[in-house]
Amino acid sequence: MAETQITDADWLDFHPSPSKPAFVLPEGAVDAHCHVFGPRAAFPFAPERKYTPCDAGKDRLFALRDHLGFSRNVIVQATCHGKDNAATMDACRAAGERARGIASVRHDISRDELAEMDAAGIRGVRFNFVKRLVDATPREHFTAVAERIQEFGWSTVVYFEAADLEDLAPFLETLPGIIVVDHMGRPDVAKGVDHPDFQRFIELMARNDNIWSKVTCPERLSLEGPPEYDDVVPFARRIVELFPTRVLWGTDWPHPNMTSHMPDDGKLVDFIPKIARTPEEQRLLLVDNPMRLYWAK
C-alpha cells in the first residue's frame, strides 16, 4: 500500500498571487535557484525526507517564470526528493533550452546515469551540509562525485550555514571545478558585514577564483522582514561589487521550510537593483554569469 504523504502541519504554501515586479529584468534573465516539489502523484517524496511540502510542480514554476519576466530557470533538486531526480529531470526536459538542473546523487552513481542526466539538462550536483535537512555524508563521497562530474563540465553547489564554514572551508578548497555557494553561506545579518564570520566567506571567495555565490534568499536571512529586507542588502551588495562575474540570483521558489512568512516573488525581484545597482552588474548577475555556467554547451 502506498504511503500517505500529508503536508507538514506548519508548512507555508507558496504565494498564490505574487505581484508584478516594478524592476524590469534584462532580456534573457535567469532564475538560477528554484525547485519543483512533485506533484506527489507523479513524483512521490523520498521516504527519508525531513519535511513534506505542498505540491509545486513544473507548470506552476513555468507560470511564475513568465509572470516575473524571466527567460530561463535553473532547477535545484529539493531535499524532499532525496536522490531521486525524476521531478527535476522531467521539468528540465519539458522546458528544453529554457531550463537546466542541479541534481543530488549517490556517491556510487554510474557514468551512464550521469550521461542520462546530462542529456536531460542537468549541469551540476548539490552537496547539502545543513544538518537539519539531511543526514551526515562522509566527505570522501562528496570528493568522489565532484571528481567524476568534471568529465561532463558540471559544477558543484554547496549549501551550509555560516557557523560551519570555518571547519568546511579547507575541504571546499580541495574540490575540483566550479563551486557555487547557496545563499552567501547563510550569514547572520545581525553581526554585520565586517564580522569575522562574513569576512571568512569573502576571503574564501577572494582566495579561490572557482568559488561563486548565489546572492539569494533575503527572506531567509532578514531580521527586519518583508517586503524590503534591507538588512540583507549590504551583504549581497558587497559580494556583487567584489565578485561581479561570480554571482547568481534566484527566487528560491517555492521557498521550502519558510516559517516566518511566505515572500511575494515580485517583491524579491524588486530586491535585485538594491544589490546590483548598475545595468552592467545586473546583466552579469542575471544573464551573462548563469548562461556561461549552465548553457555553455
PDB file of C-alpha atoms in Angstrom:
ATOM      1  CA  MET A   1       0.000   0.000   0.000  1.00  0.00           C
ATOM      2  CA  ALA A   2       1.395   3.412  -0.966  1.00  0.00           C
ATOM      3  CA  GLU A   3       2.473   5.787   1.802  1.00  0.00           C
ATOM      4  CA  THR A   4       0.091   8.630   2.567  1.00  0.00           C
ATOM      5  CA  GLN A   5       2.008  11.870   2.042  1.00  0.00           C
ATOM      6  CA  ILE A   6       0.428  14.595   4.152  1.00  0.00           C
ATOM      7  CA  THR A   7       1.879  18.078   4.002  1.00  0.00           C
ATOM      8  CA  ASP A   8       3.521  19.155   7.274  1.00  0.00           C
ATOM      9  CA  ALA A   9       1.038  20.854   9.591  1.00  0.00           C
ATOM     10  CA  ASP A  10       3.154  24.023   9.804  1.00  0.00           C
ATOM     11  CA  TRP A  11       4.013  24.123   6.105  1.00  0.00           C
ATOM     12  CA  LEU A  12       3.632  27.506   4.382  1.00  0.00           C
ATOM     13  CA  ASP A  13       2.477  27.232   0.765  1.00  0.00           C
ATOM     14  CA  PHE A  14       3.989  29.489  -1.899  1.00  0.00           C
ATOM     15  CA  HIS A  15       2.398  32.900  -2.515  1.00  0.00           C
ATOM     16  CA  PRO A  16      -0.825  32.366  -4.503  1.00  0.00           C
ATOM     17  CA  SER A  17      -0.665  35.641  -6.467  1.00  0.00           C
ATOM     18  CA  PRO A  18       2.764  37.306  -6.465  1.00  0.00           C
ATOM     19  CA  SER A  19       2.917  40.914  -7.589  1.00  0.00           C
ATOM     20  CA  LYS A  20       4.286  42.064 -10.924  1.00  0.00           C
ATOM     21  CA  PRO A  21       7.805  43.391 -10.265  1.00  0.00           C
ATOM     22  CA  ALA A  22       8.490  47.085 -10.703  1.00  0.00           C
ATOM     23  CA  PHE A  23      12.041  46.189 -11.776  1.00  0.00           C
ATOM     24  CA  VAL A  24      12.170  45.164 -15.425  1.00  0.00           C
ATOM     25  CA  LEU A  25      14.559  42.258 -15.817  1.00  0.00           C
ATOM     26  CA  PRO A  26      17.159  42.383 -18.602  1.00  0.00           C
ATOM     27  CA  GLU A  27      16.349  40.309 -21.653  1.00  0.00           C
ATOM     28  CA  GLY A  28      17.375  36.687 -21.159  1.00  0.00           C
ATOM     29  CA  ALA A  29      17.349  36.828 -17.343  1.00  0.00           C
ATOM     30  CA  VAL A  30      17.748  33.527 -15.491  1.00  0.00           C
ATOM     31  CA  ASP A  31      16.137  32.490 -12.209  1.00  0.00           C
ATOM     32  CA  ALA A  32      19.183  30.485 -11.146  1.00  0.00           C
ATOM     33  CA  HIS A  33      17.827  28.914  -7.955  1.00  0.00           C
ATOM     34  CA  CYS A  34      14.361  27.379  -7.755  1.00  0.00           C
ATOM     35  CA  HIS A  35      12.815  23.983  -7.086  1.00  0.00           C
ATOM     36  CA  VAL A  36       9.968  21.676  -8.013  1.00  0.00           C
ATOM     37  CA  PHE A  37       8.040  19.574  -5.485  1.00  0.00           C
ATOM     38  CA  GLY A  38       6.267  16.659  -7.130  1.00  0.00           C
ATOM     39  CA  PRO A  39       3.420  16.758  -7.867  1.00  0.00           C
ATOM     40  CA  ARG A  40       3.440  13.835  -5.481  1.00  0.00           C
ATOM     41  CA  ALA A  41       1.021  11.734  -7.557  1.00  0.00           C
ATOM     42  CA  ALA A  42       3.659  11.583 -10.301  1.00  0.00           C
ATOM     43  CA  PHE A  43       6.854  12.080  -8.277  1.00  0.00           C
ATOM     44  CA  PRO A  44       6.478  10.825  -4.683  1.00  0.00           C
ATOM     45  CA  PHE A  45       8.636  12.365  -1.992  1.00  0.00           C
ATOM     46  CA  ALA A  46      11.564  10.386  -0.582  1.00  0.00           C
ATOM     47  CA  PRO A  47      10.907   8.146   2.439  1.00  0.00           C
ATOM     48  CA  GLU A  48      13.987   9.619   4.181  1.00  0.00           C
ATOM     49  CA  ARG A  49      12.858  13.250   3.724  1.00  0.00           C
ATOM     50  CA  LYS A  50      12.991  15.665   6.670  1.00  0.00           C
ATOM     51  CA  TYR A  51       9.878  17.559   5.568  1.00  0.00           C
ATOM     52  CA  THR A  52       6.752  17.010   3.467  1.00  0.00           C
ATOM     53  CA  PRO A  53       5.872  20.051   1.329  1.00  0.00           C
ATOM     54  CA  CYS A  54       2.903  21.046  -0.780  1.00  0.00           C
ATOM     55  CA  ASP A  55       2.839  20.173  -4.467  1.00  0.00           C
ATOM     56  CA  ALA A  56       4.692  22.767  -6.520  1.00  0.00           C
ATOM     57  CA  GLY A  57       5.265  21.240  -9.931  1.00  0.00           C
ATOM     58  CA  LYS A  58       6.818  22.437 -13.142  1.00  0.00           C
ATOM     59  CA  ASP A  59       3.672  24.053 -14.552  1.00  0.00           C
ATOM     60  CA  ARG A  60       3.445  26.418 -11.594  1.00  0.00           C
ATOM     61  CA  LEU A  61       7.154  27.174 -11.826  1.00  0.00           C
ATOM     62  CA  PHE A  62       6.989  27.995 -15.526  1.00  0.00           C
ATOM     63  CA  ALA A  63       3.939  30.215 -14.976  1.00  0.00           C
ATOM     64  CA  LEU A  64       5.880  32.132 -12.314  1.00  0.00           C
ATOM     65  CA  ARG A  65       8.870  32.421 -14.662  1.00  0.00           C
ATOM     66  CA  ASP A  66       6.706  34.080 -17.283  1.00  0.00           C
ATOM     67  CA  HIS A  67       4.854  36.282 -14.782  1.00  0.00           C
ATOM     68  CA  LEU A  68       8.070  37.685 -13.320  1.00  0.00           C
ATOM     69  CA  GLY A  69       9.733  38.158 -16.697  1.00  0.00           C
ATOM     70  CA  PHE A  70      12.476  35.525 -16.576  1.00  0.00           C
ATOM     71  CA  SER A  71      13.546  33.624 -19.688  1.00  0.00           C
ATOM     72  CA  ARG A  72      15.078  30.570 -18.023  1.00  0.00           C
ATOM     73  CA  ASN A  73      15.298  28.570 -14.794  1.00  0.00           C
ATOM     74  CA  VAL A  74      17.999  26.585 -13.028  1.00  0.00           C
ATOM     75  CA  ILE A  75      16.054  23.959 -11.074  1.00  0.00           C
ATOM     76  CA  VAL A  76      17.832  22.682  -7.971  1.00  0.00           C
ATOM     77  CA  GLN A  77      16.976  19.223  -6.644  1.00  0.00           C
ATOM     78  CA  ALA A  78      14.951  19.579  -3.452  1.00  0.00           C
ATOM     79  CA  THR A  79      15.926  17.505  -0.411  1.00  0.00           C
ATOM     80  CA  CYS A  80      12.337  16.231  -0.078  1.00  0.00           C
ATOM     81  CA  HIS A  81      13.001  14.160  -3.219  1.00  0.00           C
ATOM     82  CA  GLY A  82      16.284  12.759  -1.910  1.00  0.00           C
ATOM     83  CA  LYS A  83      18.465  11.224  -4.614  1.00  0.00           C
ATOM     84  CA  ASP A  84      15.546  10.589  -6.968  1.00  0.00           C
ATOM     85  CA  ASN A  85      15.962  13.365  -9.541  1.00  0.00           C
ATOM     86  CA  ALA A  86      12.974  12.369 -11.685  1.00  0.00           C
ATOM     87  CA  ALA A  87      10.930  15.504 -10.965  1.00  0.00           C
ATOM     88  CA  THR A  88      13.850  17.840 -11.671  1.00  0.00           C
ATOM     89  CA  MET A  89      14.800  15.999 -14.860  1.00  0.00           C
ATOM     90  CA  ASP A  90      11.191  15.939 -16.041  1.00  0.00           C
ATOM     91  CA  ALA A  91      10.946  19.707 -15.588  1.00  0.00           C
ATOM     92  CA  CYS A  92      14.204  20.255 -17.464  1.00  0.00           C
ATOM     93  CA  ARG A  93      13.089  18.054 -20.350  1.00  0.00           C
ATOM     94  CA  ALA A  94       9.724  19.834 -20.523  1.00  0.00           C
ATOM     95  CA  ALA A  95      11.371  23.266 -20.658  1.00  0.00           C
ATOM     96  CA  GLY A  96      14.053  22.275 -23.158  1.00  0.00           C
ATOM     97  CA  GLU A  97      16.627  25.038 -23.570  1.00  0.00           C
ATOM     98  CA  ARG A  98      14.757  27.189 -21.071  1.00  0.00           C
ATOM     99  CA  ALA A  99      15.897  25.159 -18.049  1.00  0.00           C
ATOM    100  CA  ARG A 100      18.912  23.459 -16.578  1.00  0.00           C
ATOM    101  CA  GLY A 101      19.076  21.348 -13.437  1.00  0.00           C
ATOM    102  CA  ILE A 102      21.208  20.628 -10.392  1.00  0.00           C
ATOM    103  CA  ALA A 103      20.961  17.050  -9.114  1.00  0.00           C
ATOM    104  CA  SER A 104      21.567  15.263  -5.848  1.00  0.00           C
ATOM    105  CA  VAL A 105      23.309  11.942  -6.441  1.00  0.00           C
ATOM    106  CA  ARG A 106      24.727   8.881  -4.706  1.00  0.00           C
ATOM    107  CA  HIS A 107      28.500   8.609  -4.480  1.00  0.00           C
ATOM    108  CA  ASP A 108      28.414   5.368  -6.494  1.00  0.00           C
ATOM    109  CA  ILE A 109      26.272   6.688  -9.361  1.00  0.00           C
ATOM    110  CA  SER A 110      27.256   5.180 -12.699  1.00  0.00           C
ATOM    111  CA  ARG A 111      28.666   7.051 -15.665  1.00  0.00           C
ATOM    112  CA  ASP A 112      25.647   6.001 -17.723  1.00  0.00           C
ATOM    113  CA  GLU A 113      23.314   7.594 -15.167  1.00  0.00           C
ATOM    114  CA  LEU A 114      25.354  10.806 -15.236  1.00  0.00           C
ATOM    115  CA  ALA A 115      25.237  10.820 -19.030  1.00  0.00           C
ATOM    116  CA  GLU A 116      21.447  10.399 -18.966  1.00  0.00           C
ATOM    117  CA  MET A 117      21.170  13.327 -16.562  1.00  0.00           C
ATOM    118  CA  ASP A 118      23.443  15.429 -18.747  1.00  0.00           C
ATOM    119  CA  ALA A 119      21.222  14.733 -21.773  1.00  0.00           C
ATOM    120  CA  ALA A 120      18.177  15.806 -19.728  1.00  0.00           C
ATOM    121  CA  GLY A 121      19.776  19.151 -18.899  1.00  0.00           C
ATOM    122  CA  ILE A 122      21.455  18.520 -15.555  1.00  0.00           C
ATOM    123  CA  ARG A 123      24.589  20.662 -15.220  1.00  0.00           C
ATOM    124  CA  GLY A 124      25.694  20.166 -11.631  1.00  0.00           C
ATOM    125  CA  VAL A 125      25.303  18.403  -8.314  1.00  0.00           C
ATOM    126  CA  ARG A 126      24.346  19.758  -4.924  1.00  0.00           C
ATOM    127  CA  PHE A 127      26.068  18.900  -1.658  1.00  0.00           C
ATOM    128  CA  ASN A 128      23.983  19.744   1.399  1.00  0.00           C
ATOM    129  CA  PHE A 129      25.818  20.233   4.697  1.00  0.00           C
ATOM    130  CA  VAL A 130      22.841  21.627   6.650  1.00  0.00           C
ATOM    131  CA  LYS A 131      22.379  19.080   9.409  1.00  0.00           C
ATOM    132  CA  ARG A 132      18.667  19.794  10.000  1.00  0.00           C
ATOM    133  CA  LEU A 133      17.879  18.960   6.365  1.00  0.00           C
ATOM    134  CA  VAL A 134      19.970  15.889   5.578  1.00  0.00           C
ATOM    135  CA  ASP A 135      21.828  13.081   7.283  1.00  0.00           C
ATOM    136  CA  ALA A 136      25.611  13.331   7.503  1.00  0.00           C
ATOM    137  CA  THR A 137      27.572  12.079   4.483  1.00  0.00           C
ATOM    138  CA  PRO A 138      31.264  11.055   4.508  1.00  0.00           C
ATOM    139  CA  ARG A 139      33.307  13.766   2.833  1.00  0.00           C
ATOM    140  CA  GLU A 140      35.110  11.286   0.630  1.00  0.00           C
ATOM    141  CA  HIS A 141      31.743  10.586  -1.010  1.00  0.00           C
ATOM    142  CA  PHE A 142      31.454  14.241  -1.970  1.00  0.00           C
ATOM    143  CA  THR A 143      35.000  14.242  -3.331  1.00  0.00           C
ATOM    144  CA  ALA A 144      34.342  11.173  -5.464  1.00  0.00           C
ATOM    145  CA  VAL A 145      31.253  12.754  -7.029  1.00  0.00           C
ATOM    146  CA  ALA A 146      32.954  16.120  -7.617  1.00  0.00           C
ATOM    147  CA  GLU A 147      35.794  14.411  -9.451  1.00  0.00           C
ATOM    148  CA  ARG A 148      33.522  12.271 -11.622  1.00  0.00           C
ATOM    149  CA  ILE A 149      31.313  15.109 -12.837  1.00  0.00           C
ATOM    150  CA  GLN A 150      34.281  17.024 -14.258  1.00  0.00           C
ATOM    151  CA  GLU A 151      34.072  14.837 -17.367  1.00  0.00           C
ATOM    152  CA  PHE A 152      30.713  16.476 -18.108  1.00  0.00           C
ATOM    153  CA  GLY A 153      31.814  20.008 -17.290  1.00  0.00           C
ATOM    154  CA  TRP A 154      29.390  20.250 -14.369  1.00  0.00           C
ATOM    155  CA  SER A 155      29.734  22.478 -11.332  1.00  0.00           C
ATOM    156  CA  THR A 156      29.045  21.779  -7.661  1.00  0.00           C
ATOM    157  CA  VAL A 157      26.528  23.621  -5.488  1.00  0.00           C
ATOM    158  CA  VAL A 158      27.152  23.604  -1.736  1.00  0.00           C
ATOM    159  CA  TYR A 159      24.689  24.541   0.978  1.00  0.00           C
ATOM    160  CA  PHE A 160      25.893  25.233   4.507  1.00  0.00           C
ATOM    161  CA  GLU A 161      25.362  27.642   7.378  1.00  0.00           C
ATOM    162  CA  ALA A 162      27.852  30.339   8.392  1.00  0.00           C
ATOM    163  CA  ALA A 163      28.759  28.674  11.679  1.00  0.00           C
ATOM    164  CA  ASP A 164      30.072  25.638   9.781  1.00  0.00           C
ATOM    165  CA  LEU A 165      32.306  27.469   7.290  1.00  0.00           C
ATOM    166  CA  GLU A 166      35.466  27.555   9.405  1.00  0.00           C
ATOM    167  CA  ASP A 167      35.503  23.761   9.535  1.00  0.00           C
ATOM    168  CA  LEU A 168      34.251  23.294   5.984  1.00  0.00           C
ATOM    169  CA  ALA A 169      36.447  25.778   4.081  1.00  0.00           C
ATOM    170  CA  PRO A 170      39.617  23.635   3.866  1.00  0.00           C
ATOM    171  CA  PHE A 171      37.567  20.787   2.425  1.00  0.00           C
ATOM    172  CA  LEU A 172      35.802  23.002  -0.120  1.00  0.00           C
ATOM    173  CA  GLU A 173      39.175  24.253  -1.325  1.00  0.00           C
ATOM    174  CA  THR A 174      40.152  20.695  -2.287  1.00  0.00           C
ATOM    175  CA  LEU A 175      37.181  20.151  -4.608  1.00  0.00           C
ATOM    176  CA  PRO A 176      37.741  20.403  -8.372  1.00  0.00           C
ATOM    177  CA  GLY A 177      35.800  22.593 -10.771  1.00  0.00           C
ATOM    178  CA  ILE A 178      33.445  25.499 -10.101  1.00  0.00           C
ATOM    179  CA  ILE A 179      31.754  25.580  -6.693  1.00  0.00           C
ATOM    180  CA  VAL A 180      28.625  27.679  -6.171  1.00  0.00           C
ATOM    181  CA  VAL A 181      27.674  28.553  -2.589  1.00  0.00           C
ATOM    182  CA  ASP A 182      23.971  28.819  -1.834  1.00  0.00           C
ATOM    183  CA  HIS A 183      22.620  31.986  -0.207  1.00  0.00           C
ATOM    184  CA  MET A 184      26.013  33.586   0.600  1.00  0.00           C
ATOM    185  CA  GLY A 185      26.708  30.822   3.104  1.00  0.00           C
ATOM    186  CA  ARG A 186      23.729  31.981   5.207  1.00  0.00           C
ATOM    187  CA  PRO A 187      25.384  34.826   7.167  1.00  0.00           C
ATOM    188  CA  ASP A 188      23.945  36.075  10.447  1.00  0.00           C
ATOM    189  CA  VAL A 189      22.933  39.580   9.354  1.00  0.00           C
ATOM    190  CA  ALA A 190      22.709  40.752  12.973  1.00  0.00           C
ATOM    191  CA  LYS A 191      26.517  40.573  13.121  1.00  0.00           C
ATOM    192  CA  GLY A 192      27.100  42.956  10.209  1.00  0.00           C
ATOM    193  CA  VAL A 193      29.240  42.671   7.079  1.00  0.00           C
ATOM    194  CA  ASP A 194      32.501  43.352   8.909  1.00  0.00           C
ATOM    195  CA  HIS A 195      32.095  40.477  11.368  1.00  0.00           C
ATOM    196  CA  PRO A 196      34.759  37.747  11.068  1.00  0.00           C
ATOM    197  CA  ASP A 197      32.104  35.182  10.081  1.00  0.00           C
ATOM    198  CA  PHE A 198      31.161  37.026   6.890  1.00  0.00           C
ATOM    199  CA  GLN A 199      34.731  38.140   6.239  1.00  0.00           C
ATOM    200  CA  ARG A 200      35.736  34.471   6.305  1.00  0.00           C
ATOM    201  CA  PHE A 201      33.364  33.870   3.393  1.00  0.00           C
ATOM    202  CA  ILE A 202      34.643  36.917   1.492  1.00  0.00           C
ATOM    203  CA  GLU A 203      38.219  35.707   1.991  1.00  0.00           C
ATOM    204  CA  LEU A 204      37.270  32.222   0.768  1.00  0.00           C
ATOM    205  CA  MET A 205      35.966  33.701  -2.484  1.00  0.00           C
ATOM    206  CA  ALA A 206      38.975  36.015  -2.801  1.00  0.00           C
ATOM    207  CA  ARG A 207      41.398  33.082  -2.470  1.00  0.00           C
ATOM    208  CA  ASN A 208      39.574  30.815  -4.903  1.00  0.00           C
ATOM    209  CA  ASP A 209      38.564  32.024  -8.357  1.00  0.00           C
ATOM    210  CA  ASN A 210      36.482  28.864  -8.809  1.00  0.00           C
ATOM    211  CA  ILE A 211      34.111  29.710  -5.935  1.00  0.00           C
ATOM    212  CA  TRP A 212      30.906  31.565  -6.825  1.00  0.00           C
ATOM    213  CA  SER A 213      27.998  32.728  -4.674  1.00  0.00           C
ATOM    214  CA  LYS A 214      24.243  32.966  -5.031  1.00  0.00           C
ATOM    215  CA  VAL A 215      23.202  36.327  -3.580  1.00  0.00           C
ATOM    216  CA  THR A 216      19.804  34.892  -2.784  1.00  0.00           C
ATOM    217  CA  CYS A 217      17.186  34.430  -0.082  1.00  0.00           C
ATOM    218  CA  PRO A 218      16.924  37.759   1.742  1.00  0.00           C
ATOM    219  CA  GLU A 219      13.628  36.406   3.088  1.00  0.00           C
ATOM    220  CA  ARG A 220      15.550  33.667   4.928  1.00  0.00           C
ATOM    221  CA  LEU A 221      18.303  35.896   6.268  1.00  0.00           C
ATOM    222  CA  SER A 222      16.475  39.112   7.173  1.00  0.00           C
ATOM    223  CA  LEU A 223      15.605  40.086  10.728  1.00  0.00           C
ATOM    224  CA  GLU A 224      13.700  43.172   9.562  1.00  0.00           C
ATOM    225  CA  GLY A 225      11.441  41.114   7.322  1.00  0.00           C
ATOM    226  CA  PRO A 226       9.298  41.844   4.286  1.00  0.00           C
ATOM    227  CA  PRO A 227       8.844  43.479   1.935  1.00  0.00           C
ATOM    228  CA  GLU A 228      12.175  45.339   1.817  1.00  0.00           C
ATOM    229  CA  TYR A 229      14.670  43.027   3.592  1.00  0.00           C
ATOM    230  CA  ASP A 230      17.032  45.994   3.746  1.00  0.00           C
ATOM    231  CA  ASP A 231      19.263  44.481   6.434  1.00  0.00           C
ATOM    232  CA  VAL A 232      20.436  41.879   3.899  1.00  0.00           C
ATOM    233  CA  VAL A 233      21.347  44.447   1.228  1.00  0.00           C
ATOM    234  CA  PRO A 234      24.900  45.244   2.490  1.00  0.00           C
ATOM    235  CA  PHE A 235      25.876  41.567   2.439  1.00  0.00           C
ATOM    236  CA  ALA A 236      24.668  40.830  -1.092  1.00  0.00           C
ATOM    237  CA  ARG A 237      25.877  44.172  -2.427  1.00  0.00           C
ATOM    238  CA  ARG A 238      29.377  43.564  -1.057  1.00  0.00           C
ATOM    239  CA  ILE A 239      29.636  40.236  -2.864  1.00  0.00           C
ATOM    240  CA  VAL A 240      28.249  41.609  -6.130  1.00  0.00           C
ATOM    241  CA  GLU A 241      30.690  44.520  -6.077  1.00  0.00           C
ATOM    242  CA  LEU A 242      33.726  42.390  -5.199  1.00  0.00           C
ATOM    243  CA  PHE A 243      32.969  39.393  -7.448  1.00  0.00           C
ATOM    244  CA  PRO A 244      30.645  40.608 -10.247  1.00  0.00           C
ATOM    245  CA  THR A 245      31.498  37.737 -12.612  1.00  0.00           C
ATOM    246  CA  ARG A 246      30.925  35.018  -9.988  1.00  0.00           C
ATOM    247  CA  VAL A 247      27.443  35.754  -8.681  1.00  0.00           C
ATOM    248  CA  LEU A 248      23.995  34.299  -9.433  1.00  0.00           C
ATOM    249  CA  TRP A 249      20.465  35.174  -8.344  1.00  0.00           C
ATOM    250  CA  GLY A 250      17.287  33.145  -7.934  1.00  0.00           C
ATOM    251  CA  THR A 251      13.863  33.232  -6.326  1.00  0.00           C
ATOM    252  CA  ASP A 252      14.195  30.022  -4.281  1.00  0.00           C
ATOM    253  CA  TRP A 253      10.566  29.315  -5.238  1.00  0.00           C
ATOM    254  CA  PRO A 254       8.553  27.642  -3.726  1.00  0.00           C
ATOM    255  CA  HIS A 255      10.534  28.683  -0.642  1.00  0.00           C
ATOM    256  CA  PRO A 256      10.897  25.405   1.277  1.00  0.00           C
ATOM    257  CA  ASN A 257      10.756  25.410   5.063  1.00  0.00           C
ATOM    258  CA  MET A 258       9.939  29.100   5.473  1.00  0.00           C
ATOM    259  CA  THR A 259       8.350  29.578   8.887  1.00  0.00           C
ATOM    260  CA  SER A 260       8.163  33.351   9.441  1.00  0.00           C
ATOM    261  CA  HIS A 261       6.234  34.316   6.296  1.00  0.00           C
ATOM    262  CA  MET A 262       5.819  33.466   2.630  1.00  0.00           C
ATOM    263  CA  PRO A 263       7.537  36.036   0.405  1.00  0.00           C
ATOM    264  CA  ASP A 264       5.983  37.761  -2.576  1.00  0.00           C
ATOM    265  CA  ASP A 265       8.207  36.717  -5.501  1.00  0.00           C
ATOM    266  CA  GLY A 266       7.562  40.006  -7.277  1.00  0.00           C
ATOM    267  CA  LYS A 267       8.987  41.884  -4.287  1.00  0.00           C
ATOM    268  CA  LEU A 268      12.006  39.581  -4.311  1.00  0.00           C
ATOM    269  CA  VAL A 269      12.708  40.608  -7.913  1.00  0.00           C
ATOM    270  CA  ASP A 270      12.475  44.243  -6.790  1.00  0.00           C
ATOM    271  CA  PHE A 271      15.293  43.452  -4.332  1.00  0.00           C
ATOM    272  CA  ILE A 272      17.727  42.921  -7.231  1.00  0.00           C
ATOM    273  CA  PRO A 273      18.514  46.571  -8.114  1.00  0.00           C
ATOM    274  CA  LYS A 274      19.359  47.227  -4.464  1.00  0.00           C
ATOM    275  CA  ILE A 275      22.255  44.765  -4.635  1.00  0.00           C
ATOM    276  CA  ALA A 276      23.230  45.050  -8.309  1.00  0.00           C
ATOM    277  CA  ARG A 277      22.946  48.776  -8.854  1.00  0.00           C
ATOM    278  CA  THR A 278      24.164  49.257 -12.398  1.00  0.00           C
ATOM    279  CA  PRO A 279      22.889  47.779 -15.672  1.00  0.00           C
ATOM    280  CA  GLU A 280      26.274  46.082 -16.112  1.00  0.00           C
ATOM    281  CA  GLU A 281      26.100  44.408 -12.693  1.00  0.00           C
ATOM    282  CA  GLN A 282      22.505  43.380 -13.347  1.00  0.00           C
ATOM    283  CA  ARG A 283      23.315  41.822 -16.693  1.00  0.00           C
ATOM    284  CA  LEU A 284      26.251  39.867 -15.273  1.00  0.00           C
ATOM    285  CA  LEU A 285      24.190  38.646 -12.320  1.00  0.00           C
ATOM    286  CA  LEU A 286      21.075  37.679 -14.242  1.00  0.00           C
ATOM    287  CA  VAL A 287      22.208  36.809 -17.770  1.00  0.00           C
ATOM    288  CA  ASP A 288      25.917  36.511 -18.509  1.00  0.00           C
ATOM    289  CA  ASN A 289      27.031  34.561 -15.443  1.00  0.00           C
ATOM    290  CA  PRO A 290      24.279  31.890 -15.431  1.00  0.00           C
ATOM    291  CA  MET A 291      24.476  31.482 -19.197  1.00  0.00           C
ATOM    292  CA  ARG A 292      28.240  30.989 -19.037  1.00  0.00           C
ATOM    293  CA  LEU A 293      27.929  28.455 -16.232  1.00  0.00           C
ATOM    294  CA  TYR A 294      24.876  26.431 -17.288  1.00  0.00           C
ATOM    295  CA  TRP A 295      24.323  26.956 -21.023  1.00  0.00           C
ATOM    296  CA  ALA A 296      27.901  26.850 -22.320  1.00  0.00           C
ATOM    297  CA  LYS A 297      27.265  23.540 -24.076  1.00  0.00           C
TER     298      LYS A 297
END
